[in-house]
mmCIF file of N, CA and C in Angstrom:
data_model
loop_
_atom_site.group_PDB
_atom_site.id
_atom_site.type_symbol
_atom_site.label_atom_id
_atom_site.label_comp_id
_atom_site.label_asym_id
_atom_site.label_seq_id
_atom_site.Cartn_x
_atom_site.Cartn_y
_atom_site.Cartn_z
ATOM 1 N N UNK I 1 -67.590 -40.634 -27.005
ATOM 2 C CA UNK I 1 -68.465 -40.275 -25.763
ATOM 3 C C UNK I 1 -68.919 -38.797 -25.988
ATOM 4 N N UNK I 2 -70.194 -38.586 -26.012
ATOM 5 C CA UNK I 2 -70.498 -37.185 -25.731
ATOM 6 C C UNK I 2 -70.500 -36.491 -24.309
ATOM 7 N N UNK I 3 -70.226 -35.231 -24.234
ATOM 8 C CA UNK I 3 -70.306 -34.710 -22.772
ATOM 9 C C UNK I 3 -71.044 -33.223 -22.948
ATOM 10 N N UNK I 4 -71.916 -33.022 -21.792
ATOM 11 C CA UNK I 4 -72.574 -31.781 -21.883
ATOM 12 C C UNK I 4 -71.718 -30.518 -21.803
ATOM 13 N N UNK I 5 -72.314 -29.631 -22.842
ATOM 14 C CA UNK I 5 -71.431 -28.330 -23.024
ATOM 15 C C UNK I 5 -71.649 -27.593 -21.749
ATOM 16 N N UNK I 6 -72.526 -27.745 -20.679
ATOM 17 C CA UNK I 6 -72.764 -26.935 -19.586
ATOM 18 C C UNK I 6 -71.883 -27.413 -18.411
ATOM 19 N N UNK I 7 -71.983 -28.711 -18.239
ATOM 20 C CA UNK I 7 -71.503 -29.261 -16.995
ATOM 21 C C UNK I 7 -70.371 -30.507 -17.209
ATOM 22 N N UNK I 8 -70.132 -30.629 -18.581
ATOM 23 C CA UNK I 8 -69.355 -31.830 -18.804
ATOM 24 C C UNK I 8 -69.746 -33.147 -18.361
ATOM 25 N N UNK I 9 -70.946 -33.334 -17.935
ATOM 26 C CA UNK I 9 -71.224 -34.895 -17.583
ATOM 27 C C UNK I 9 -71.667 -35.602 -19.033
ATOM 28 N N UNK I 10 -71.463 -36.833 -18.695
ATOM 29 C CA UNK I 10 -71.899 -37.685 -19.863
ATOM 30 C C UNK I 10 -73.271 -37.787 -20.514
ATOM 31 N N UNK I 11 -73.521 -37.416 -21.660
ATOM 32 C CA UNK I 11 -74.716 -37.150 -22.158
ATOM 33 C C UNK I 11 -75.255 -38.499 -22.424
ATOM 34 N N UNK I 12 -76.937 -38.669 -22.415
ATOM 35 C CA UNK I 12 -77.433 -39.980 -22.836
ATOM 36 C C UNK I 12 -78.140 -39.919 -23.887
ATOM 37 N N UNK I 13 -78.089 -40.833 -24.782
ATOM 38 C CA UNK I 13 -78.675 -40.824 -26.152
ATOM 39 C C UNK I 13 -80.066 -41.242 -26.080
ATOM 40 N N UNK I 14 -81.010 -40.592 -26.447
ATOM 41 C CA UNK I 14 -82.423 -40.916 -26.427
ATOM 42 C C UNK I 14 -83.173 -40.810 -27.707
ATOM 43 N N UNK I 15 -84.204 -41.386 -28.090
ATOM 44 C CA UNK I 15 -84.877 -41.311 -29.460
ATOM 45 C C UNK I 15 -86.067 -41.219 -29.041
ATOM 46 N N UNK I 16 -86.900 -40.195 -29.859
ATOM 47 C CA UNK I 16 -88.318 -39.654 -29.606
ATOM 48 C C UNK I 16 -88.750 -39.195 -30.870
ATOM 49 N N UNK I 17 -89.938 -39.514 -31.114
ATOM 50 C CA UNK I 17 -90.652 -39.114 -32.523
ATOM 51 C C UNK I 17 -89.762 -39.086 -33.606
ATOM 52 N N UNK I 18 -88.868 -40.095 -33.883
ATOM 53 C CA UNK I 18 -88.099 -40.722 -35.079
ATOM 54 C C UNK I 18 -86.931 -39.682 -35.037
ATOM 55 N N UNK I 19 -86.468 -39.289 -34.105
ATOM 56 C CA UNK I 19 -85.304 -38.323 -33.981
ATOM 57 C C UNK I 19 -84.479 -38.703 -32.819
ATOM 58 N N UNK I 20 -82.959 -38.405 -32.935
ATOM 59 C CA UNK I 20 -82.185 -38.890 -31.732
ATOM 60 C C UNK I 20 -81.907 -37.429 -30.970
ATOM 61 N N UNK I 21 -81.867 -37.554 -29.745
ATOM 62 C CA UNK I 21 -81.441 -36.193 -29.036
ATOM 63 C C UNK I 21 -80.571 -36.934 -27.911
ATOM 64 N N UNK I 22 -79.741 -35.888 -27.311
ATOM 65 C CA UNK I 22 -79.051 -36.170 -26.118
ATOM 66 C C UNK I 22 -79.588 -35.434 -24.894
ATOM 67 N N UNK I 23 -79.310 -36.294 -23.768
ATOM 68 C CA UNK I 23 -79.928 -35.678 -22.481
ATOM 69 C C UNK I 23 -78.990 -35.818 -21.213
ATOM 70 N N UNK I 24 -78.790 -34.774 -20.667
ATOM 71 C CA UNK I 24 -77.849 -34.556 -19.561
ATOM 72 C C UNK I 24 -78.636 -34.872 -18.214
ATOM 73 N N UNK I 25 -78.309 -35.953 -17.861
ATOM 74 C CA UNK I 25 -79.096 -36.388 -16.379
ATOM 75 C C UNK I 25 -78.612 -35.306 -15.241
ATOM 76 N N UNK I 26 -77.670 -34.674 -15.214
ATOM 77 C CA UNK I 26 -77.198 -33.918 -14.421
ATOM 78 C C UNK I 26 -77.936 -32.284 -14.474
ATOM 79 N N UNK I 27 -77.880 -31.607 -15.630
ATOM 80 C CA UNK I 27 -78.565 -30.828 -16.064
ATOM 81 C C UNK I 27 -80.304 -30.826 -16.117
ATOM 82 N N UNK I 28 -80.233 -32.267 -16.395
ATOM 83 C CA UNK I 28 -81.774 -32.661 -16.771
ATOM 84 C C UNK I 28 -82.374 -31.542 -17.747
ATOM 85 N N UNK I 29 -81.574 -31.608 -18.841
ATOM 86 C CA UNK I 29 -82.015 -30.505 -20.182
ATOM 87 C C UNK I 29 -81.591 -31.614 -21.243
ATOM 88 N N UNK I 30 -82.306 -31.337 -22.142
ATOM 89 C CA UNK I 30 -81.957 -32.095 -23.643
ATOM 90 C C UNK I 30 -80.898 -31.005 -24.195
ATOM 91 N N UNK I 31 -79.914 -31.773 -24.699
ATOM 92 C CA UNK I 31 -78.772 -30.904 -25.200
ATOM 93 C C UNK I 31 -78.479 -31.104 -26.484
ATOM 94 N N UNK I 32 -78.110 -30.256 -27.525
ATOM 95 C CA UNK I 32 -77.698 -30.266 -28.903
ATOM 96 C C UNK I 32 -76.517 -31.058 -29.140
ATOM 97 N N UNK I 33 -76.525 -31.898 -30.359
ATOM 98 C CA UNK I 33 -75.107 -32.515 -30.808
ATOM 99 C C UNK I 33 -74.369 -31.665 -31.477
ATOM 100 N N UNK I 34 -73.268 -30.982 -30.646
ATOM 101 C CA UNK I 34 -72.581 -29.834 -31.217
ATOM 102 C C UNK I 34 -71.628 -30.477 -32.213
ATOM 103 N N UNK I 35 -71.181 -31.599 -32.211
ATOM 104 C CA UNK I 35 -70.296 -32.078 -33.287
ATOM 105 C C UNK I 35 -71.046 -32.394 -34.630
ATOM 106 N N UNK I 36 -72.298 -32.816 -34.452
ATOM 107 C CA UNK I 36 -73.033 -33.001 -35.698
ATOM 108 C C UNK I 36 -73.468 -31.728 -36.221
ATOM 109 N N UNK I 37 -73.789 -30.789 -35.400
ATOM 110 C CA UNK I 37 -73.983 -29.286 -36.009
ATOM 111 C C UNK I 37 -72.688 -28.713 -36.738
ATOM 112 N N UNK I 38 -71.721 -28.913 -36.178
ATOM 113 C CA UNK I 38 -70.313 -28.379 -36.740
ATOM 114 C C UNK I 38 -69.903 -29.225 -38.018
ATOM 115 N N UNK I 39 -70.093 -30.306 -37.973
ATOM 116 C CA UNK I 39 -70.008 -30.997 -39.393
ATOM 117 C C UNK I 39 -70.945 -30.671 -40.463
ATOM 118 N N UNK I 40 -72.180 -30.830 -39.841
ATOM 119 C CA UNK I 40 -73.284 -29.944 -41.113
ATOM 120 C C UNK I 40 -73.148 -28.794 -41.553
ATOM 121 N N UNK I 41 -72.306 -27.937 -40.761
ATOM 122 C CA UNK I 41 -72.097 -26.641 -40.992
ATOM 123 C C UNK I 41 -71.166 -26.304 -42.098
ATOM 124 N N UNK I 42 -70.059 -27.526 -41.963
ATOM 125 C CA UNK I 42 -68.958 -27.579 -42.736
ATOM 126 C C UNK I 42 -69.249 -27.984 -44.022
ATOM 127 N N UNK I 43 -70.135 -29.077 -44.009
ATOM 128 C CA UNK I 43 -70.667 -29.773 -45.259
ATOM 129 C C UNK I 43 -71.347 -28.693 -46.289
ATOM 130 N N UNK I 44 -72.195 -27.969 -45.404
ATOM 131 C CA UNK I 44 -73.215 -27.006 -46.054
ATOM 132 C C UNK I 44 -72.323 -25.640 -46.816
ATOM 133 N N UNK I 45 -71.400 -25.446 -46.042
ATOM 134 C CA UNK I 45 -70.244 -24.386 -46.543
ATOM 135 C C UNK I 45 -69.641 -25.019 -47.958
ATOM 136 N N UNK I 46 -69.239 -26.069 -47.539
ATOM 137 C CA UNK I 46 -68.581 -26.996 -48.956
ATOM 138 C C UNK I 46 -69.451 -26.867 -49.918
ATOM 139 N N UNK I 47 -70.633 -27.475 -49.886
ATOM 140 C CA UNK I 47 -71.626 -27.409 -51.055
ATOM 141 C C UNK I 47 -71.877 -25.845 -51.472
ATOM 142 N N UNK I 48 -72.000 -25.050 -50.678
ATOM 143 C CA UNK I 48 -72.089 -23.439 -51.162
ATOM 144 C C UNK I 48 -70.852 -23.202 -51.983
ATOM 145 N N UNK I 49 -69.838 -23.498 -51.618
ATOM 146 C CA UNK I 49 -68.750 -23.148 -52.345
ATOM 147 C C UNK I 49 -68.456 -23.656 -53.592
ATOM 148 N N UNK I 50 -69.173 -24.763 -53.816
ATOM 149 C CA UNK I 50 -69.131 -25.690 -54.988
ATOM 150 C C UNK I 50 -70.046 -24.947 -55.695
ATOM 151 N N UNK I 51 -70.929 -24.321 -55.503
ATOM 152 C CA UNK I 51 -71.973 -23.440 -56.368
ATOM 153 C C UNK I 51 -71.302 -22.330 -57.109
ATOM 154 N N UNK I 52 -70.460 -21.815 -56.400
ATOM 155 C CA UNK I 52 -69.576 -20.580 -57.235
ATOM 156 C C UNK I 52 -68.568 -20.847 -57.913
ATOM 157 N N UNK I 53 -68.399 -20.925 -59.051
ATOM 158 C CA UNK I 53 -67.221 -20.967 -59.700
ATOM 159 C C UNK I 53 -66.648 -19.722 -60.496
ATOM 160 N N UNK I 54 -65.385 -19.432 -60.261
ATOM 161 C CA UNK I 54 -64.769 -18.351 -60.768
ATOM 162 C C UNK I 54 -64.238 -18.730 -62.302
ATOM 163 N N UNK I 55 -64.710 -17.716 -62.948
ATOM 164 C CA UNK I 55 -64.124 -17.922 -64.529
ATOM 165 C C UNK I 55 -62.671 -18.104 -64.435
ATOM 166 N N UNK I 56 -62.155 -18.961 -65.190
ATOM 167 C CA UNK I 56 -60.680 -19.068 -65.658
ATOM 168 C C UNK I 56 -60.114 -17.824 -66.044
ATOM 169 N N UNK I 57 -58.772 -17.362 -65.812
ATOM 170 C CA UNK I 57 -58.259 -16.125 -66.132
ATOM 171 C C UNK I 57 -57.546 -16.482 -67.492
ATOM 172 N N UNK I 58 -57.707 -15.933 -68.474
ATOM 173 C CA UNK I 58 -56.996 -15.927 -69.850
ATOM 174 C C UNK I 58 -55.843 -14.975 -69.793
ATOM 175 N N UNK I 59 -54.712 -15.150 -70.551
ATOM 176 C CA UNK I 59 -53.688 -14.089 -70.592
ATOM 177 C C UNK I 59 -54.284 -12.816 -70.649
ATOM 178 N N UNK I 60 -55.132 -12.415 -71.579
ATOM 179 C CA UNK I 60 -55.709 -11.131 -71.743
ATOM 180 C C UNK I 60 -56.523 -10.555 -70.534
ATOM 181 N N UNK I 61 -57.331 -11.228 -69.928
ATOM 182 C CA UNK I 61 -57.966 -10.743 -68.551
ATOM 183 C C UNK I 61 -56.824 -10.539 -67.399
ATOM 184 N N UNK I 62 -55.596 -11.375 -67.452
ATOM 185 C CA UNK I 62 -54.620 -11.178 -66.520
ATOM 186 C C UNK I 62 -53.942 -9.808 -66.566
ATOM 187 N N UNK I 63 -53.861 -9.645 -67.928
ATOM 188 C CA UNK I 63 -53.180 -8.292 -68.319
ATOM 189 C C UNK I 63 -53.878 -7.233 -67.885
ATOM 190 N N UNK I 64 -55.090 -7.305 -68.362
ATOM 191 C CA UNK I 64 -56.351 -6.027 -68.043
ATOM 192 C C UNK I 64 -56.580 -5.989 -66.765
ATOM 193 N N UNK I 65 -56.503 -7.053 -65.736
ATOM 194 C CA UNK I 65 -56.446 -6.918 -64.375
ATOM 195 C C UNK I 65 -55.264 -6.444 -63.825
ATOM 196 N N UNK I 66 -54.020 -6.403 -64.222
ATOM 197 C CA UNK I 66 -53.132 -5.935 -63.644
ATOM 198 C C UNK I 66 -52.987 -4.719 -63.741
ATOM 199 N N UNK I 67 -53.640 -4.000 -64.874
ATOM 200 C CA UNK I 67 -53.480 -2.560 -65.047
ATOM 201 C C UNK I 67 -54.625 -1.947 -64.406
ATOM 202 N N UNK I 68 -55.891 -2.588 -63.951
ATOM 203 C CA UNK I 68 -56.682 -2.077 -63.297
ATOM 204 C C UNK I 68 -57.960 -1.703 -64.136
ATOM 205 N N UNK I 69 -57.732 -2.231 -65.458
ATOM 206 C CA UNK I 69 -59.015 -1.958 -66.329
ATOM 207 C C UNK I 69 -60.024 -3.273 -66.057
ATOM 208 N N UNK I 70 -61.390 -3.091 -65.691
ATOM 209 C CA UNK I 70 -62.340 -4.103 -65.681
ATOM 210 C C UNK I 70 -63.026 -4.398 -66.946
#
């Protein structure tokens, strides 16, 4: 059950123009789905992390890195 981030009332699920939104009958405002926003941000950051791959360290690069030579 979703609750309003402003007043904690129960949000009503509505559909309009091929999208779902939440409405607070107490505040009389359309409210964002905060859980979906958090999950989407988490998924986006995992996808972004998957794009950057660090090169594997070889024994030679480990030795050079410990000495401070790049």
